[in-house]
Amino acid sequence: MPPAADLRAWLDHLAAHDRLAVVRPGVGLRHELAAIAKRLDGERATFFPRPGGHDIAVVSGLLGARAWIADAMGVPEAQILDRFAEAAANPLPWAEITDAPAQQVVHETVDLYKQLPVPTHNELDSGAYVSAGLLIARNPRTGVQNVSIHRCQVSAPDELGILLLPRHTNAFFEEAEQRDEPLEVAVVIGVDPLTLLASQAIAPLDHDELEIAGALHGAPLEVVRCLTSQLRVPAHAEIVLEGRILPRVRAPEGPFGEFPQYYGERADRHVLKLDRLTHRRDAIFHTIIGGANEHLLLGAIPREATLLGHLRRSFPSVLDVHLSMGGVGRYVLYVRMRPRQPGEAKNVIAGAFAGHYDLKTVIVVDEDVDIHDPREVEWAVTTRFQADRDLVLIANAQCSKLDPSTRDGLGAKLGFDATVPLDAPPARFVRIRVPGQDSVDLDQALDAQAGSNWRARA
Ligand code: MN
């Protein structure tokens, strides 16, 4: 079975590569589970049997590093973005099956407190949250599905409070609400890593992210019809909640610890009423800790792929992009390029800001700079950038509302052209280099017998 076929295959793969820690049974769902998961963030995924006495296990940290994502995609790390872009451009329609594992166990009524081990992560979170649920909805006009992840606060035994940002799910809901109708949705928990990644694709409206998941798998994704609606959900998912977002109902939601490492504020938000719960036998509940590597990388990789494609359409000189982890995988973009025209890097900066409103800072560097190493990027800014000549500043632009330094999403864009000017004297920017540094054979060079005993050889 390919490593990313479903969640269980992925856990087997992580375990085989010493990337999975199994925690003692019975860990507390309030803070204790998140504390352990966060301590091991990026090193190992965490599996929690019988958390809080529940039958259903919890798992977190499924995509702790880029190398793990490359494994799931079956490509070297350097090809992650091209592979993702190729899948997004060539979606594969899903294949419907019956008798799906996701529906092995059916609960006619939903009681989240009893049926699911939903953890509480951060100190000031309003309570337990379903944080890794893929919310699936259909365009009421076209019938095409959409997949996105929303934070879901457990507000009542059969009720979730959800944050809908102004994107596709929200567009569908507004249409339904205008007719005074609820929007049928499913919340899918515990899917394979490629479907998780596909859910974050920056795809146009009416591009079903489950078809991008199929393309990433190289085979149509198997789906099953929900029991209470026409929605199709991944057939091998661990857990599926079926329900409706209610029209003209809003209720308090938040605060909740988000990817920028701050709390999303409490406000009146949409309400999702749950009608049915289905799950696999021995189901596994996936939770994403706000701001953990998994959270940042799930946002970063599909955005990088989209931004790279977007920039390359106008600027063939752009070679690679990277959303830095310190920039929370969303706000700070490094661009590597080979400028051919004076001023071209500034156009690239402007182009990047048009690619996604979340971008706040764009740093453009030359081909010789490793954009996966923040120290290299800082060095390029330090030695190739002059603020009076190379800075781009755009005031009062649309930014991320979750960035606490904005005025409710209104903020400034900052661009750094850290490329060497094309008319610079060639000798001035020659990078120093020690010949042989990369190729020297250390096994040959070092005195293994002496080790660190320098006195023996003095
Ligand atoms: Mn979409």
CSV table of C-alpha atoms and ligand atoms in Angstrom, one decimal:
chain,number,residue,atom,x,y,z
A,1,MET,CA,0.0,0.0,0.0
A,2,PRO,CA,1.4,3.5,-0.8
A,3,PRO,CA,2.4,5.4,2.3
A,4,ALA,CA,-0.3,8.0,1.9
A,5,ALA,CA,-3.2,5.7,0.9
A,6,ASP,CA,-5.1,6.5,4.1
A,7,LEU,CA,-4.4,7.8,7.6
A,8,ARG,CA,-3.5,4.3,9.0
A,9,ALA,CA,-1.1,3.6,6.1
A,10,TRP,CA,0.5,7.0,6.8
A,11,LEU,CA,0.9,6.2,10.6
A,12,ASP,CA,2.6,2.9,9.6
A,13,HIS,CA,4.9,4.8,7.4
A,14,LEU,CA,5.8,7.3,10.1
A,15,ALA,CA,6.3,4.5,12.6
A,16,ALA,CA,8.7,2.7,10.2
A,17,HIS,CA,10.8,5.9,9.9
A,18,ASP,CA,10.9,6.6,13.7
A,19,ARG,CA,8.6,9.6,13.2
A,20,LEU,CA,5.8,8.4,15.5
A,21,ALA,CA,5.6,8.5,19.3
A,22,VAL,CA,3.0,6.3,21.0
A,23,VAL,CA,1.9,8.0,24.2
A,24,ARG,CA,0.7,6.2,27.4
A,25,PRO,CA,-3.0,5.5,27.4
A,26,GLY,CA,-5.4,7.9,29.2
A,27,VAL,CA,-3.7,11.3,28.7
A,28,GLY,CA,-6.0,14.2,29.6
A,29,LEU,CA,-7.8,15.9,26.7
A,30,ARG,CA,-7.5,19.4,28.3
A,31,HIS,CA,-4.0,20.8,27.6
A,32,GLU,CA,-2.1,17.6,28.5
A,33,LEU,CA,-2.5,16.0,25.1
A,34,ALA,CA,-1.6,19.3,23.3
A,35,ALA,CA,1.4,19.8,25.6
A,36,ILE,CA,2.9,16.4,24.6
A,37,ALA,CA,2.1,16.9,20.9
A,38,LYS,CA,3.7,20.3,20.8
A,39,ARG,CA,6.8,19.2,22.6
A,40,LEU,CA,7.4,16.6,19.9
A,41,ASP,CA,6.3,18.9,17.1
A,42,GLY,CA,8.3,18.5,14.0
A,43,GLU,CA,10.3,15.6,15.4
A,44,ARG,CA,7.6,12.9,15.7
A,45,ALA,CA,3.8,12.7,15.2
A,46,THR,CA,2.0,11.7,18.4
A,47,PHE,CA,-0.5,8.9,18.9
A,48,PHE,CA,-2.7,8.9,22.0
A,49,PRO,CA,-4.6,5.8,22.9
A,50,ARG,CA,-7.7,6.1,25.1
A,51,PRO,CA,-7.3,9.9,25.7
A,52,GLY,CA,-9.5,11.0,28.6
A,53,GLY,CA,-10.9,7.5,28.8
A,54,HIS,CA,-12.4,7.6,25.3
A,55,ASP,CA,-12.4,4.5,23.0
A,56,ILE,CA,-11.3,6.6,20.1
A,57,ALA,CA,-7.6,7.4,19.8
A,58,VAL,CA,-6.2,10.9,18.9
A,59,VAL,CA,-3.3,11.6,16.6
A,60,SER,CA,-1.4,14.9,15.9
A,61,GLY,CA,1.5,16.2,13.9
A,62,LEU,CA,1.0,14.1,10.8
A,63,LEU,CA,3.1,16.5,8.6
A,64,GLY,CA,5.9,17.6,10.8
A,65,ALA,CA,8.5,18.6,8.1
A,66,ARG,CA,8.9,19.2,4.4
A,67,ALA,CA,10.7,15.9,4.1
A,68,TRP,CA,7.7,14.0,5.4
A,69,ILE,CA,5.5,15.8,2.8
A,70,ALA,CA,7.9,14.8,0.0
A,71,ASP,CA,7.7,11.2,1.2
A,72,ALA,CA,3.9,11.3,1.1
A,73,MET,CA,4.0,12.8,-2.4
A,74,GLY,CA,6.7,10.3,-3.5
A,75,VAL,CA,9.1,13.0,-4.8
A,76,PRO,CA,12.3,14.7,-3.7
A,77,GLU,CA,11.8,17.8,-1.5
A,78,ALA,CA,12.9,20.1,-4.4
A,79,GLN,CA,9.9,18.8,-6.5
A,80,ILE,CA,7.1,19.3,-3.9
A,81,LEU,CA,5.8,22.5,-5.5
A,82,ASP,CA,5.9,21.4,-9.1
A,83,ARG,CA,4.2,18.1,-8.2
A,84,PHE,CA,1.5,20.0,-6.2
A,85,ALA,CA,1.0,22.5,-9.1
A,86,GLU,CA,0.7,19.7,-11.6
A,87,ALA,CA,-2.0,18.0,-9.5
A,88,ALA,CA,-3.9,21.2,-9.0
A,89,ALA,CA,-3.8,21.8,-12.8
A,90,ASN,CA,-4.9,18.2,-13.6
A,91,PRO,CA,-7.6,17.2,-11.1
A,92,LEU,CA,-8.9,13.6,-11.2
A,93,PRO,CA,-12.6,13.0,-10.7
A,94,TRP,CA,-13.4,10.9,-7.7
A,95,ALA,CA,-14.8,7.4,-7.7
A,96,GLU,CA,-17.9,6.6,-5.7
A,97,ILE,CA,-18.2,3.4,-3.7
A,98,THR,CA,-20.7,1.9,-1.2
A,99,ASP,CA,-19.9,0.1,2.0
A,100,ALA,CA,-17.3,2.6,2.9
A,101,PRO,CA,-15.0,2.2,6.0
A,102,ALA,CA,-16.0,5.7,7.0
A,103,GLN,CA,-19.6,4.5,7.6
A,104,GLN,CA,-18.8,1.2,9.5
A,105,VAL,CA,-20.3,2.7,12.7
A,106,VAL,CA,-23.4,5.0,12.5
A,107,HIS,CA,-24.7,7.2,15.3
A,108,GLU,CA,-28.3,8.5,14.6
A,109,THR,CA,-27.9,11.3,17.1
A,110,VAL,CA,-24.7,13.2,17.8
A,111,ASP,CA,-23.3,13.8,21.3
A,112,LEU,CA,-19.8,15.2,20.8
A,113,TYR,CA,-19.0,15.1,24.5
A,114,LYS,CA,-19.6,11.3,24.7
A,115,GLN,CA,-18.7,10.1,21.2
A,116,LEU,CA,-15.5,12.0,20.3
A,117,PRO,CA,-12.3,12.8,22.2
A,118,VAL,CA,-12.1,16.5,21.3
A,119,PRO,CA,-9.1,18.1,22.9
A,120,THR,CA,-8.6,21.6,24.3
A,121,HIS,CA,-5.2,23.0,23.2
A,122,ASN,CA,-4.3,26.5,24.4
A,123,GLU,CA,-4.6,28.2,27.7
A,124,LEU,CA,-7.2,30.8,26.6
A,125,ASP,CA,-9.1,28.7,24.1
A,126,SER,CA,-12.9,28.8,24.8
A,127,GLY,CA,-12.9,25.0,25.0
A,128,ALA,CA,-12.6,21.9,22.9
A,129,TYR,CA,-12.2,22.4,19.1
A,130,VAL,CA,-12.4,20.1,16.1
A,131,SER,CA,-9.3,21.7,14.4
A,132,ALA,CA,-8.5,19.2,11.6
A,133,GLY,CA,-11.9,18.7,10.1
A,134,LEU,CA,-12.3,19.0,6.3
A,135,LEU,CA,-15.5,20.9,5.8
A,136,ILE,CA,-17.2,19.7,2.6
A,137,ALA,CA,-20.0,21.7,1.0
A,138,ARG,CA,-21.7,21.9,-2.4
A,139,ASN,CA,-22.2,24.9,-4.5
A,140,PRO,CA,-26.1,25.2,-4.4
A,141,ARG,CA,-26.0,26.5,-8.0
A,142,THR,CA,-23.6,24.1,-9.7
A,143,GLY,CA,-23.4,21.1,-7.4
A,144,VAL,CA,-19.6,21.2,-7.4
A,145,GLN,CA,-18.1,20.5,-4.0
A,146,ASN,CA,-15.6,22.5,-2.0
A,147,VAL,CA,-13.2,21.4,0.7
A,148,SER,CA,-11.7,23.7,3.4
A,149,ILE,CA,-10.6,23.5,7.0
A,150,HIS,CA,-12.3,25.7,9.6
A,151,ARG,CA,-11.9,25.9,13.3
A,152,CYS,CA,-14.9,24.3,14.9
A,153,GLN,CA,-15.7,25.0,18.5
A,154,VAL,CA,-17.7,22.4,20.4
A,155,SER,CA,-20.6,24.6,21.6
A,156,ALA,CA,-23.2,21.9,22.5
A,157,PRO,CA,-23.5,18.1,22.2
A,158,ASP,CA,-24.7,18.4,18.6
A,159,GLU,CA,-23.4,21.9,17.7
A,160,LEU,CA,-20.2,23.5,16.4
A,161,GLY,CA,-19.4,27.2,16.2
A,162,ILE,CA,-17.4,27.8,13.1
A,163,LEU,CA,-15.3,30.6,11.6
A,164,LEU,CA,-16.1,31.1,7.9
A,165,LEU,CA,-13.6,33.4,6.2
A,166,PRO,CA,-14.8,35.2,3.0
A,167,ARG,CA,-14.0,32.3,0.7
A,168,HIS,CA,-15.8,29.4,-1.1
A,169,THR,CA,-17.8,27.8,1.7
A,170,ASN,CA,-19.0,31.3,2.8
A,171,ALA,CA,-20.1,32.1,-0.8
A,172,PHE,CA,-22.2,28.9,-0.8
A,173,PHE,CA,-23.6,29.7,2.6
A,174,GLU,CA,-24.6,33.2,1.6
A,175,GLU,CA,-26.6,31.9,-1.3
A,176,ALA,CA,-28.4,29.4,0.9
A,177,GLU,CA,-29.0,32.0,3.6
A,178,GLN,CA,-30.6,34.4,1.1
A,179,ARG,CA,-33.2,31.7,0.5
A,180,ASP,CA,-33.5,31.2,4.2
A,181,GLU,CA,-32.1,27.7,3.8
A,182,PRO,CA,-29.4,25.9,5.7
A,183,LEU,CA,-26.2,24.8,3.9
A,184,GLU,CA,-25.6,21.1,4.2
A,185,VAL,CA,-22.0,20.2,5.1
A,186,ALA,CA,-19.9,17.3,6.3
A,187,VAL,CA,-16.9,17.6,8.6
A,188,VAL,CA,-14.4,14.9,7.8
A,189,ILE,CA,-11.8,14.0,10.4
A,190,GLY,CA,-8.8,11.7,9.9
A,191,VAL,CA,-7.8,11.5,6.2
A,192,ASP,CA,-4.6,10.7,4.4
A,193,PRO,CA,-1.9,13.4,4.2
A,194,LEU,CA,-2.4,14.1,0.5
A,195,THR,CA,-6.1,14.8,0.9
A,196,LEU,CA,-5.2,17.1,3.9
A,197,LEU,CA,-2.8,19.0,1.7
A,198,ALA,CA,-5.2,19.1,-1.3
A,199,SER,CA,-7.8,20.7,1.0
A,200,GLN,CA,-5.6,23.7,1.3
A,201,ALA,CA,-5.1,24.3,-2.4
A,202,ILE,CA,-5.7,27.9,-3.6
A,203,ALA,CA,-8.1,26.7,-6.3
A,204,PRO,CA,-10.7,28.8,-8.1
A,205,LEU,CA,-14.4,28.4,-7.1
A,206,ASP,CA,-16.0,25.2,-8.4
A,207,HIS,CA,-12.7,23.3,-8.4
A,208,ASP,CA,-13.3,20.4,-6.1
A,209,GLU,CA,-10.2,19.9,-3.9
A,210,LEU,CA,-11.0,16.2,-3.6
A,211,GLU,CA,-10.2,15.9,-7.3
A,212,ILE,CA,-6.8,17.5,-6.6
A,213,ALA,CA,-6.4,14.9,-3.8
A,214,GLY,CA,-7.0,12.2,-6.5
A,215,ALA,CA,-4.4,13.7,-8.8
A,216,LEU,CA,-1.9,13.8,-5.9
A,217,HIS,CA,-2.6,10.1,-5.3
A,218,GLY,CA,-2.3,9.3,-9.0
A,219,ALA,CA,-5.7,7.6,-8.8
A,220,PRO,CA,-9.3,8.8,-8.3
A,221,LEU,CA,-10.1,9.3,-4.6
A,222,GLU,CA,-12.7,6.9,-3.4
A,223,VAL,CA,-15.8,8.7,-1.9
A,224,VAL,CA,-19.1,7.7,-0.4
A,225,ARG,CA,-22.4,9.5,-0.3
A,226,CYS,CA,-23.4,11.0,3.1
A,227,LEU,CA,-26.4,9.4,4.8
A,228,THR,CA,-28.3,12.7,5.2
A,229,SER,CA,-27.2,14.6,2.1
A,230,GLN,CA,-25.9,14.5,-1.5
A,231,LEU,CA,-22.4,15.3,-0.3
A,232,ARG,CA,-19.6,12.9,-1.2
A,233,VAL,CA,-16.9,12.4,1.5
A,234,PRO,CA,-13.6,10.4,1.4
A,235,ALA,CA,-14.6,6.8,1.9
A,236,HIS,CA,-11.5,5.9,3.9
A,237,ALA,CA,-11.8,8.8,6.4
A,238,GLU,CA,-11.8,7.9,10.1
A,239,ILE,CA,-14.8,10.1,11.2
A,240,VAL,CA,-17.6,12.0,9.4
A,241,LEU,CA,-20.0,14.5,11.0
A,242,GLU,CA,-23.0,15.4,8.8
A,243,GLY,CA,-24.9,18.6,9.5
A,244,ARG,CA,-26.2,22.0,8.4
A,245,ILE,CA,-24.9,25.6,8.8
A,246,LEU,CA,-28.0,27.4,10.0
A,247,PRO,CA,-29.4,30.5,8.3
A,248,ARG,CA,-29.8,33.7,10.3
A,249,VAL,CA,-28.2,32.1,13.4
A,250,ARG,CA,-24.9,33.4,15.0
A,251,ALA,CA,-23.5,32.5,18.4
A,252,PRO,CA,-20.3,33.3,20.3
A,253,GLU,CA,-17.1,31.5,19.0
A,254,GLY,CA,-13.6,31.8,20.3
A,255,PRO,CA,-11.0,32.7,21.4
A,256,PHE,CA,-8.9,30.0,19.7
A,257,GLY,CA,-5.1,29.7,19.3
A,258,GLU,CA,-4.4,30.3,15.6
A,259,PHE,CA,-1.5,29.9,13.2
A,260,PRO,CA,0.1,33.3,13.9
A,261,GLN,CA,0.6,32.1,17.5
A,262,TYR,CA,-2.1,34.5,18.8
A,263,TYR,CA,-5.7,34.0,19.7
A,264,GLY,CA,-8.5,34.5,17.1
A,265,GLU,CA,-11.0,36.7,19.0
A,266,ARG,CA,-14.4,35.8,20.3
A,267,ALA,CA,-17.3,37.0,18.2
A,268,ASP,CA,-20.7,35.9,17.0
A,269,ARG,CA,-20.2,33.4,14.2
A,270,HIS,CA,-21.9,30.7,12.2
A,271,VAL,CA,-23.5,27.7,13.8
A,272,LEU,CA,-23.3,24.1,12.5
A,273,LYS,CA,-26.0,21.7,13.7
A,274,LEU,CA,-25.0,18.1,13.6
A,275,ASP,CA,-27.4,15.4,12.5
A,276,ARG,CA,-25.3,12.2,12.1
A,277,LEU,CA,-21.9,10.8,13.1
A,278,THR,CA,-20.3,7.9,11.2
A,279,HIS,CA,-16.9,6.5,11.8
A,280,ARG,CA,-14.6,3.5,11.1
A,281,ARG,CA,-14.3,0.7,13.6
A,282,ASP,CA,-11.5,1.7,16.1
A,283,ALA,CA,-11.6,5.2,14.7
A,284,ILE,CA,-8.7,7.7,15.1
A,285,PHE,CA,-9.4,11.4,15.7
A,286,HIS,CA,-6.9,13.9,14.1
A,287,THR,CA,-6.2,17.2,15.8
A,288,ILE,CA,-4.0,20.0,14.6
A,289,ILE,CA,-2.4,22.2,17.3
A,290,GLY,CA,-2.6,25.9,16.3
A,291,GLY,CA,0.8,27.2,15.0
A,292,ALA,CA,2.4,23.7,15.0
A,293,ASN,CA,4.6,22.7,12.0
A,294,GLU,CA,1.7,20.7,10.6
A,295,HIS,CA,-0.5,23.8,10.7
A,296,LEU,CA,2.1,26.0,9.1
A,297,LEU,CA,3.2,23.6,6.4
A,298,LEU,CA,-0.4,22.7,5.4
A,299,GLY,CA,-0.9,26.4,4.7
A,300,ALA,CA,2.5,27.0,3.2
A,301,ILE,CA,3.0,24.3,0.5
A,302,PRO,CA,-0.2,24.8,-1.5
A,303,ARG,CA,0.3,28.6,-1.3
A,304,GLU,CA,3.9,28.4,-2.4
A,305,ALA,CA,2.9,26.2,-5.4
A,306,THR,CA,0.1,28.7,-6.3
A,307,LEU,CA,2.4,31.8,-5.9
A,308,LEU,CA,5.2,30.2,-7.9
A,309,GLY,CA,2.8,29.4,-10.8
A,310,HIS,CA,1.3,32.9,-10.6
A,311,LEU,CA,4.7,34.6,-10.6
A,312,ARG,CA,6.2,32.4,-13.4
A,313,ARG,CA,3.3,33.4,-15.7
A,314,SER,CA,4.6,37.0,-15.8
A,315,PHE,CA,8.2,36.5,-14.8
A,316,PRO,CA,10.0,33.5,-16.3
A,317,SER,CA,13.1,34.7,-14.4
A,318,VAL,CA,11.5,33.5,-11.1
A,319,LEU,CA,13.1,30.2,-10.0
A,320,ASP,CA,11.6,29.3,-6.6
A,321,VAL,CA,9.6,30.6,-3.7
A,322,HIS,CA,9.4,29.8,0.0
A,323,LEU,CA,7.0,30.9,2.8
A,324,SER,CA,9.1,31.1,5.9
A,325,MET,CA,8.2,29.4,9.1
A,326,GLY,CA,8.9,32.6,11.1
A,327,GLY,CA,6.5,34.2,8.7
A,328,VAL,CA,3.9,31.6,10.0
A,329,GLY,CA,3.9,29.9,6.6
A,330,ARG,CA,1.6,32.6,5.2
A,331,TYR,CA,2.9,36.2,5.6
A,332,VAL,CA,6.5,36.3,4.5
A,333,LEU,CA,7.6,35.1,1.0
A,334,TYR,CA,11.1,34.6,-0.2
A,335,VAL,CA,11.6,34.7,-4.0
A,336,ARG,CA,14.6,33.4,-5.8
A,337,MET,CA,15.2,34.7,-9.3
A,338,ARG,CA,17.6,35.5,-12.0
A,339,PRO,CA,16.9,39.2,-12.8
A,340,ARG,CA,17.4,40.2,-16.5
A,341,GLN,CA,16.0,43.8,-16.5
A,342,PRO,CA,16.8,46.6,-14.1
A,343,GLY,CA,13.9,47.0,-11.7
A,344,GLU,CA,12.5,43.6,-12.5
A,345,ALA,CA,12.7,42.4,-8.8
A,346,LYS,CA,10.4,45.3,-7.8
A,347,ASN,CA,7.8,44.1,-10.4
A,348,VAL,CA,8.1,40.6,-8.9
A,349,ILE,CA,7.3,42.1,-5.5
A,350,ALA,CA,4.2,43.8,-6.8
A,351,GLY,CA,3.2,40.6,-8.6
A,352,ALA,CA,3.6,38.5,-5.5
A,353,PHE,CA,1.3,40.8,-3.4
A,354,ALA,CA,-1.4,40.4,-6.1
A,355,GLY,CA,-1.0,36.6,-5.7
A,356,HIS,CA,-2.5,36.3,-2.2
A,357,TYR,CA,-3.8,39.0,0.2
A,358,ASP,CA,-2.2,37.2,3.2
A,359,LEU,CA,1.3,38.2,2.0
A,360,LYS,CA,2.8,41.0,4.1
A,361,THR,CA,6.5,40.9,3.3
A,362,VAL,CA,8.2,39.8,0.1
A,363,ILE,CA,12.0,39.4,-0.1
A,364,VAL,CA,13.6,38.8,-3.5
A,365,VAL,CA,17.0,37.4,-3.8
A,366,ASP,CA,19.4,36.2,-6.5
A,367,GLU,CA,19.9,32.6,-7.7
A,368,ASP,CA,22.9,31.9,-5.4
A,369,VAL,CA,20.9,32.4,-2.2
A,370,ASP,CA,19.3,29.3,-0.5
A,371,ILE,CA,15.8,30.5,0.3
A,372,HIS,CA,15.2,27.5,2.6
A,373,ASP,CA,17.8,28.9,4.9
A,374,PRO,CA,16.6,32.1,6.7
A,375,ARG,CA,20.2,33.0,7.6
A,376,GLU,CA,21.1,33.1,3.9
A,377,VAL,CA,18.1,35.3,3.2
A,378,GLU,CA,19.1,37.7,6.0
A,379,TRP,CA,22.6,37.8,4.7
A,380,ALA,CA,21.4,38.8,1.2
A,381,VAL,CA,19.3,41.6,2.7
A,382,THR,CA,22.2,42.7,4.9
A,383,THR,CA,24.7,42.9,2.0
A,384,ARG,CA,22.6,43.6,-1.1
A,385,PHE,CA,19.8,45.8,0.0
A,386,GLN,CA,19.7,49.6,0.6
A,387,ALA,CA,16.4,50.9,2.1
A,388,ASP,CA,16.3,54.2,0.1
A,389,ARG,CA,16.7,52.4,-3.2
A,390,ASP,CA,15.4,48.8,-2.8
A,391,LEU,CA,12.3,49.1,-0.5
A,392,VAL,CA,8.7,48.8,-1.7
A,393,LEU,CA,6.0,50.0,0.7
A,394,ILE,CA,2.3,49.9,0.0
A,395,ALA,CA,0.1,51.5,2.7
A,396,ASN,CA,-3.5,50.6,3.6
A,397,ALA,CA,-3.8,47.3,1.8
A,398,GLN,CA,-5.9,44.2,2.5
A,399,CYS,CA,-3.9,41.8,4.8
A,400,SER,CA,-4.7,38.9,7.0
A,401,LYS,CA,-7.3,39.6,9.7
A,402,LEU,CA,-5.5,37.1,12.0
A,403,ASP,CA,-2.3,39.3,12.0
A,404,PRO,CA,-2.8,41.3,15.2
A,405,SER,CA,-0.7,44.2,14.0
A,406,THR,CA,-3.2,45.0,11.3
A,407,ARG,CA,-6.2,47.3,11.8
A,408,ASP,CA,-8.8,44.5,11.3
A,409,GLY,CA,-7.1,43.3,8.2
A,410,LEU,CA,-6.0,46.6,6.9
A,411,GLY,CA,-2.2,46.9,6.8
A,412,ALA,CA,1.0,47.7,4.9
A,413,LYS,CA,2.9,45.6,2.4
A,414,LEU,CA,6.7,45.6,2.6
A,415,GLY,CA,9.0,44.5,-0.2
A,416,PHE,CA,12.8,44.0,-0.2
A,417,ASP,CA,14.7,43.9,-3.5
A,418,ALA,CA,17.8,42.1,-2.2
A,419,THR,CA,19.2,41.3,-5.6
A,420,VAL,CA,22.5,42.6,-6.8
A,421,PRO,CA,21.9,45.6,-9.2
A,422,LEU,CA,22.5,44.5,-12.8
A,423,ASP,CA,24.9,47.5,-13.3
A,424,ALA,CA,27.0,46.7,-10.2
A,425,PRO,CA,30.7,46.4,-10.8
A,426,PRO,CA,31.3,42.6,-11.1
A,427,ALA,CA,34.1,42.4,-8.6
A,428,ARG,CA,32.1,44.0,-5.8
A,429,PHE,CA,29.6,41.1,-5.3
A,430,VAL,CA,31.8,38.1,-5.8
A,431,ARG,CA,31.0,35.7,-2.9
A,432,ILE,CA,34.0,34.4,-1.0
A,433,ARG,CA,34.5,30.7,-1.4
A,434,VAL,CA,37.0,28.3,0.0
A,435,PRO,CA,38.0,25.9,-2.8
A,436,GLY,CA,37.2,22.2,-1.8
A,437,GLN,CA,34.9,23.1,1.2
A,438,ASP,CA,32.1,21.0,-0.2
A,439,SER,CA,34.1,18.2,-1.8
A,440,VAL,CA,36.8,17.6,0.9
A,441,ASP,CA,36.7,14.0,2.3
A,442,LEU,CA,36.5,14.4,6.1
A,443,ASP,CA,36.9,10.6,6.7
A,444,GLN,CA,40.3,11.0,5.0
A,445,ALA,CA,41.2,14.3,6.5
A,446,LEU,CA,40.4,13.6,10.2
A,447,ASP,CA,42.7,11.6,12.5
A,448,ALA,CA,40.1,9.1,13.8
A,449,GLN,CA,42.6,7.6,16.3
A,450,ALA,CA,43.4,10.9,17.9
A,451,GLY,CA,39.8,11.9,18.1
A,452,SER,CA,39.7,15.1,20.1
A,453,ASN,CA,42.9,14.4,22.0
A,454,TRP,CA,45.0,17.1,20.5
A,455,ARG,CA,47.8,16.6,23.1
A,456,ALA,CA,48.5,13.2,21.6
A,457,ARG,CA,49.5,14.8,18.3
A,458,ALA,CA,51.0,18.1,19.6
B,1,MN,MN,-12.1,25.9,-2.9
